Amino acid sequence: MVVLDGQPAGGRGRTDERRGFLFNRGPHALYRGGHAEAVLATLGVRATGGAPGSSAFGLLGERVAALPTGAVTLLRSSLLGWKAKVGIGRLLTRLPKVRAETLAEVSFRDWLSRADLPRDGELLVEMLARVASYTNAPEMVSADLVVGQMQMALGRGVRYLDGGWQSLVSALVAALDVQQGTATSVSCDGGAVVVECSERAPLVARAAIVAVGTPAAASSLLGRTDFDVGAPVEAACLDLGITGAIDPSLLFGLDAPLYLSAHSPAATLAPAHHSVVHVARYLAPNERTEPIAQRAELDVHAAHVGITADRIVEERYLHRMTVVGALTTASRGGMPARPGVADVARSGVFLAGDWVGRRGHLLDAALASAEEAAAAAVKLIAR
Ligand SMILES: Cc1cc2nc3c(=O)[nH]c(=O)nc-3n(C[C@H](O)[C@H](O)[C@H](O)COP(=O)(O)OP(=O)(O)OC[C@H]3O[C@@H](n4cnc5c(N)ncnc54)[C@H](O)[C@@H]3O)c2cc1C
């Protein structure tokens, strides 16, 4: 088996070292109890790391105040009125019992409106939804995905990884034959699959898994019409290496789609007495922001937790990152309606990615579909 990659292996999961700081490509967290963790465990890859800090604040207008993290802090929260507190308490108590899979054709907005929360309560739940799912499209995204993500995020939570996501990439690459090369087409010739490459001889195999990150890249390689999927899920990201630590360690916008989290010291990512902090804006589908203004918005968000220019040792701004290849939409039928691993209509060619298959979201979907595609390829070869 050969893994062909036009870039150093790891894709969006790579981590870059900058002056002793380890920057994932924007904020990356592994969902505990998700498909990715399970698939990695079967491959013998066990990442270490820690949970995000517990000091979580919200930003509403210009007001920064503690976010409710339990019953007592919910009652005390200055971000919410009484009606919202009662409604949120009820909704969060019910959340673990909701059967998310029944909500494939319901938009997150429609699901949320059933709770009949006042606007301040809705803003808080929309913020939780963004942080748990990375999506900023309540009217479009299917509630099966968002509710499932909120159940995971508020249940077992997430883990930031020591050494960044590179620790996963390096462990996987060590066990694989990764070869450098950019595929230009994938076609079938009799019982064989032919992968044409730009800088090397074609690869001929019994089966191939097209895992090139986005539906547009996959359809271009396969020379087919576009997949019927939602717009990419995108984010503007500011990766910061700073002196000292920050408190609060989390700051999420309620009325603006903004994120900030200190990924170290939760995970080992920075030199002693320094921290890695990720700041981001969740972009709405096809939203285009202007780079200088966008960057400035993230700087202002960071300043709310005391990150001023004199504390920044290293920084990287990523203007528009594709977080997920395609938004899972209620109008298309939610997670069950995403393209399947065999939806290529070519014998021996399979798909994998975070926009493929019925299961999971983000890396959980990428690895769940990769596992399914690999099983299908092995079955075909064994025939
Ligand atoms: C800012 C940001 C934050 C994220 N946060 C999280 C998170 O918190 N939790 C989570 O689970 N997920 C997160 N993700 C998503 C996660 O990174 C992706 O789901 C995962 O990387 C998908 O892996 P993939 O291999 O399918 O695609 P990619 O990582 O995009 O890899 C595709 C690979 O294919 C190669 N390739 C493309 N075209 C060709 C070609 N023609 N020939 C050869 N090689 C080719 C590329 O070089 C690349 O290495 C985040 C993503 C971003 C951008």
XYZ file of C-alpha atoms and ligand atoms in Angstrom:
436
model
C 0.000 0.000 0.000
C 1.267 3.450 -0.956
C 0.140 6.848 0.338
C 0.684 9.522 -2.288
C 0.799 13.158 -1.166
C 1.806 16.253 -3.104
C 2.843 17.990 0.144
C 4.564 16.807 3.312
C 2.063 14.292 4.740
C -0.533 15.402 7.264
C -2.649 17.921 5.366
C -4.583 20.276 7.621
C -3.493 18.138 10.574
C 0.131 19.236 10.322
C 1.806 21.255 13.076
C 4.466 23.884 12.348
C 7.281 24.746 14.749
C 7.978 28.466 15.011
C 10.641 29.637 17.476
C 9.800 26.863 19.907
C 6.000 27.250 19.590
C 4.036 24.416 18.026
C 1.221 25.816 15.887
C -1.514 23.554 14.600
C -3.092 25.034 11.490
C -5.708 26.911 13.489
C -7.270 25.524 16.672
C -7.395 21.716 16.644
C -8.929 19.525 19.343
C -9.592 15.792 19.363
C -13.141 14.875 20.424
C -13.018 12.352 23.246
C -15.045 9.251 22.521
C -15.323 10.158 18.823
C -14.665 7.992 15.763
C -11.160 9.423 15.291
C -10.045 8.370 18.754
C -11.449 4.868 18.146
C -9.822 4.439 14.708
C -6.494 5.760 15.990
C -6.639 3.326 18.925
C -7.128 0.372 16.547
C -3.985 1.570 14.740
C -2.087 1.729 18.038
C -1.938 5.551 18.072
C -2.673 7.029 21.481
C -2.185 10.761 21.792
C -1.556 12.455 25.116
C -2.713 15.929 26.026
C -5.142 17.813 28.190
C -8.581 19.361 28.365
C -9.103 23.082 27.696
C -8.836 25.382 30.714
C -11.899 25.740 32.921
C -11.902 29.534 33.093
C -14.393 30.256 30.290
C -15.708 33.738 29.514
C -18.166 35.108 27.002
C -18.115 38.390 25.095
C -21.470 40.093 24.547
C -21.153 43.495 22.913
C -18.254 44.997 24.858
C -19.066 43.034 28.031
C -16.731 40.209 29.098
C -18.178 37.948 31.807
C -17.909 34.374 33.067
C -19.809 31.795 31.042
C -22.083 29.410 32.883
C -20.378 26.031 33.197
C -22.791 24.428 35.679
C -25.985 25.046 37.646
C -24.458 27.511 40.123
C -22.598 29.590 37.522
C -25.720 29.552 35.327
C -27.722 31.145 38.127
C -24.993 33.720 38.755
C -24.263 34.569 35.105
C -24.528 38.260 34.247
C -24.696 37.411 30.533
C -28.240 36.012 30.752
C -31.623 37.145 32.020
C -33.789 34.916 34.262
C -35.969 33.541 31.490
C -32.884 32.493 29.517
C -31.333 30.866 32.594
C -34.407 28.715 33.185
C -34.692 27.794 29.487
C -30.987 26.959 29.111
C -31.029 24.898 32.300
C -33.923 22.880 30.870
C -32.346 22.506 27.417
C -28.936 21.414 28.712
C -30.516 18.891 31.091
C -32.435 17.390 28.167
C -29.567 17.539 25.658
C -27.821 14.215 26.463
C -31.109 12.360 25.883
C -31.915 13.933 22.500
C -31.698 11.366 19.677
C -29.605 13.466 17.329
C -30.009 11.013 14.436
C -33.720 11.861 14.212
C -32.868 15.486 13.324
C -31.203 14.968 9.924
C -33.761 17.028 8.021
C -34.207 19.704 10.675
C -32.032 22.812 10.594
C -30.249 23.737 13.792
C -32.225 27.021 13.837
C -35.562 25.145 13.714
C -34.434 22.743 16.432
C -33.325 25.621 18.646
C -36.535 27.584 18.129
C -38.472 24.635 19.628
C -36.845 25.496 22.985
C -38.584 28.893 22.885
C -35.634 30.698 24.472
C -35.388 34.478 24.653
C -32.728 35.955 22.337
C -29.965 36.052 24.998
C -30.492 32.339 25.626
C -30.397 31.577 21.899
C -27.135 33.513 21.563
C -25.547 31.325 24.217
C -26.689 28.072 22.574
C -25.617 29.319 19.129
C -22.182 30.060 20.592
C -21.985 26.532 22.055
C -23.009 25.141 18.669
C -20.275 27.082 16.853
C -17.588 25.990 19.285
C -18.712 22.347 19.204
C -19.179 22.091 15.434
C -17.134 24.918 13.869
C -20.218 25.774 11.799
C -21.742 29.240 11.599
C -24.859 28.547 9.565
C -27.765 27.819 11.945
C -30.375 28.111 9.180
C -28.600 25.592 6.943
C -26.647 23.092 9.013
C -28.532 19.958 10.010
C -29.378 19.538 13.681
C -28.251 15.877 13.713
C -24.683 17.102 13.252
C -24.775 20.091 15.614
C -26.685 18.365 18.413
C -24.358 15.352 18.168
C -21.318 17.629 18.369
C -22.752 19.529 21.351
C -23.445 16.239 23.125
C -19.818 15.211 22.638
C -18.309 18.595 23.521
C -20.419 19.046 26.669
C -20.168 15.355 27.562
C -16.684 13.871 27.412
C -15.179 17.052 25.956
C -12.075 17.477 23.852
C -8.350 17.098 24.233
C -5.540 19.361 23.022
C -2.594 17.210 22.009
C 0.971 17.327 23.333
C 3.232 18.184 20.411
C 0.174 19.249 18.398
C -1.648 17.124 15.827
C 1.760 16.380 14.340
C 1.992 13.701 17.033
C -0.852 11.852 15.249
C 0.595 12.514 11.791
C 4.080 11.328 12.754
C 2.773 8.144 14.385
C 0.721 7.298 11.286
C 3.447 8.191 8.784
C 5.965 5.998 10.640
C 3.871 2.944 9.785
C 3.188 3.834 6.128
C 4.945 4.008 2.779
C 4.343 7.702 2.028
C 5.543 8.813 -1.394
C 5.802 12.352 -2.727
C 3.697 13.090 -5.799
C 0.704 15.076 -6.997
C -2.073 13.044 -8.593
C -3.573 14.612 -11.712
C -6.272 12.029 -12.481
C -7.726 8.769 -11.198
C -9.277 6.471 -13.791
C -10.104 2.810 -14.371
C -8.493 0.592 -16.963
C -9.952 -2.910 -17.033
C -9.659 -4.234 -13.478
C -6.977 -1.687 -12.518
C -7.066 1.836 -11.142
C -4.577 4.223 -12.753
C -3.387 7.282 -10.827
C -1.640 9.733 -13.149
C 0.879 12.024 -11.438
C 2.531 15.283 -12.463
C 6.144 14.539 -11.464
C 6.382 10.757 -11.586
C 5.227 7.632 -13.402
C 1.574 6.620 -12.961
C 0.639 4.332 -10.091
C -1.390 1.278 -11.068
C -3.325 -0.527 -8.336
C -6.335 -2.752 -7.715
C -7.965 -0.042 -5.597
C -7.462 3.625 -4.698
C -8.899 5.844 -1.978
C -9.267 9.480 -2.999
C -8.694 11.460 0.218
C -7.667 14.857 -1.110
C -9.375 17.080 1.474
C -12.246 18.729 -0.407
C -15.083 17.647 -2.713
C -13.842 20.078 -5.378
C -10.378 18.457 -5.381
C -11.932 14.972 -5.510
C -14.288 15.743 -8.413
C -11.468 17.411 -10.347
C -9.227 14.321 -9.951
C -12.057 12.025 -10.954
C -13.034 14.220 -13.923
C -16.657 14.268 -12.828
C -19.324 16.872 -12.128
C -19.321 18.520 -8.716
C -20.682 16.547 -5.767
C -24.029 17.833 -4.503
C -22.786 19.056 -1.136
C -22.900 22.231 0.968
C -20.390 25.087 0.889
C -17.043 24.571 2.652
C -16.919 25.292 6.391
C -14.255 27.974 6.766
C -12.493 29.995 9.472
C -10.064 32.892 9.787
C -7.351 31.905 12.268
C -4.712 33.710 14.285
C -2.128 31.441 15.928
C -0.208 33.174 18.723
C 2.880 32.330 20.779
C 2.908 34.636 23.800
C 4.767 35.261 27.035
C 3.121 33.957 30.190
C -0.364 32.501 30.551
C -3.808 34.057 30.146
C -6.818 34.136 32.429
C -9.524 33.552 31.302
C -8.157 30.808 29.098
C -11.289 30.697 26.928
C -13.218 33.625 25.432
C -16.111 33.014 23.055
C -18.239 35.641 21.329
C -21.985 35.398 21.940
C -23.141 37.967 19.400
C -20.057 37.630 17.169
C -18.677 34.294 15.896
C -15.332 34.608 17.687
C -13.174 31.995 19.425
C -10.134 32.182 21.671
C -8.513 29.372 23.622
C -5.151 28.800 25.288
C -4.054 25.390 23.958
C -1.110 25.340 26.328
C -0.435 24.653 29.156
C -3.344 22.184 28.611
C -1.043 20.543 26.049
C 2.726 20.794 25.687
C 3.097 23.254 22.817
C 5.225 26.151 24.051
C 8.559 26.875 25.765
C 8.507 27.314 29.564
C 6.621 30.425 30.752
C 5.018 30.877 27.331
C 1.693 29.804 25.815
C 0.109 28.977 22.487
C -3.239 30.718 22.038
C -5.536 30.186 19.058
C -7.987 32.897 17.997
C -10.516 32.440 15.197
C -13.642 33.700 13.481
C -16.127 31.086 12.295
C -17.019 32.233 8.782
C -20.581 31.884 7.502
C -20.966 29.896 4.240
C -19.213 31.763 1.403
C -18.514 34.742 3.701
C -15.617 36.840 2.406
C -13.927 39.168 4.879
C -11.198 41.681 4.107
C -7.806 40.382 5.394
C -6.575 43.491 7.253
C -9.933 44.140 8.941
C -10.352 40.432 9.726
C -6.932 40.192 11.301
C -7.658 43.360 13.328
C -10.906 41.846 14.648
C -8.959 38.824 15.944
C -6.307 41.104 17.521
C -9.050 43.005 19.374
C -10.573 39.718 20.563
C -7.159 38.651 21.897
C -6.709 42.005 23.656
C -9.821 41.237 25.763
C -7.790 38.583 27.625
C -4.715 40.785 27.971
C -2.824 39.699 24.850
C -1.177 42.925 23.781
C 1.461 43.331 21.040
C 4.353 43.365 23.552
C 3.407 39.838 24.725
C 3.364 38.305 21.246
C 6.580 36.425 20.451
C 5.384 34.557 17.349
C 2.228 34.813 15.264
C 0.642 33.433 12.138
C -2.521 34.627 10.444
C -4.414 32.179 8.210
C -7.058 34.186 6.406
C -9.452 31.526 5.117
C -8.941 27.916 6.148
C -11.180 25.091 4.998
C -12.159 23.422 8.247
C -14.535 20.875 6.680
C -14.861 20.160 2.959
C -18.632 20.675 2.922
C -21.343 21.845 5.312
C -23.827 19.097 6.187
C -27.202 20.665 5.420
C -30.732 19.852 6.549
C -32.128 20.570 3.070
C -29.984 17.757 1.615
C -30.979 15.345 4.394
C -28.235 15.791 6.999
C -25.469 13.312 7.750
C -27.079 10.248 6.080
C -27.212 12.176 2.788
C -23.482 12.931 2.578
C -21.653 11.193 -0.304
C -20.768 7.605 0.574
C -17.295 6.072 0.255
C -18.370 4.187 -2.881
C -20.320 7.048 -4.520
C -17.821 7.373 -7.351
C -19.367 4.999 -9.879
C -15.904 3.607 -10.643
C -14.946 0.121 -9.632
C -12.021 0.100 -7.208
C -12.157 3.840 -6.405
C -13.344 4.996 -2.992
C -13.711 8.341 -1.227
C -12.654 9.446 2.253
C -12.735 12.810 3.972
C -14.531 14.971 6.496
C -17.395 15.512 3.995
C -17.839 11.786 3.265
C -19.978 9.114 4.939
C -22.808 9.149 7.456
C -20.708 9.179 10.604
C -18.968 11.960 12.534
C -17.760 15.456 11.788
C -14.308 17.014 11.312
C -11.523 14.436 11.838
C -14.094 11.983 13.212
C -15.776 11.944 9.777
C -12.438 11.832 7.949
C -11.260 8.773 9.883
C -14.659 7.031 10.001
C -14.894 7.302 6.196
C -11.226 6.326 5.778
C -11.817 3.166 7.818
C -14.928 2.325 5.782
C -13.169 3.020 2.464
C -10.170 0.895 3.481
C -12.458 -2.015 4.446
C -14.240 -1.759 1.072
C -10.913 -1.679 -0.805
C -9.558 -4.699 1.097
C -12.779 -6.624 0.408
C -12.509 -5.862 -3.306
C -8.865 -6.932 -3.485
C -9.590 -10.159 -1.584
C -12.321 -11.162 -4.065
C -8.576 25.736 11.220
C -8.971 24.293 11.354
C -9.370 23.800 12.577
C -9.771 22.469 12.716
N -10.115 22.004 13.950
C -10.454 20.714 14.099
C -10.768 20.200 15.378
O -10.724 20.916 16.377
N -11.122 18.892 15.489
C -11.187 18.067 14.400
O -11.516 16.889 14.560
N -10.894 18.536 13.163
C -10.525 19.829 12.991
N -10.217 20.316 11.755
C -10.460 19.456 10.585
C -9.337 18.484 10.302
O -8.120 19.165 10.180
C -9.696 17.784 8.989
O -10.956 17.168 9.124
C -8.694 16.709 8.624
O -7.421 17.283 8.466
C -9.143 16.051 7.321
O -8.157 15.182 6.890
P -8.077 14.747 5.361
O -6.887 13.860 5.261
O -9.393 14.244 4.906
O -7.828 16.101 4.539
P -6.557 17.048 4.571
O -6.059 17.206 5.942
O -6.952 18.276 3.825
O -5.443 16.263 3.740
C -5.566 16.090 2.349
C -4.201 15.706 1.816
O -4.345 15.414 0.432
C -3.221 15.945 -0.242
N -3.610 16.162 -1.637
C -4.580 16.986 -2.109
N -4.651 16.903 -3.447
C -3.714 16.002 -3.818
C -3.302 15.492 -5.078
N -3.883 15.873 -6.221
N -2.295 14.585 -5.112
C -1.692 14.173 -3.959
N -2.051 14.630 -2.735
C -3.046 15.529 -2.679
C -2.906 17.236 0.500
O -1.552 17.622 0.271
C -3.162 16.822 1.932
O -1.996 16.328 2.554
C -9.795 21.624 11.585
C -9.371 22.122 10.349
C -8.953 23.436 10.239
C -8.474 23.944 8.914
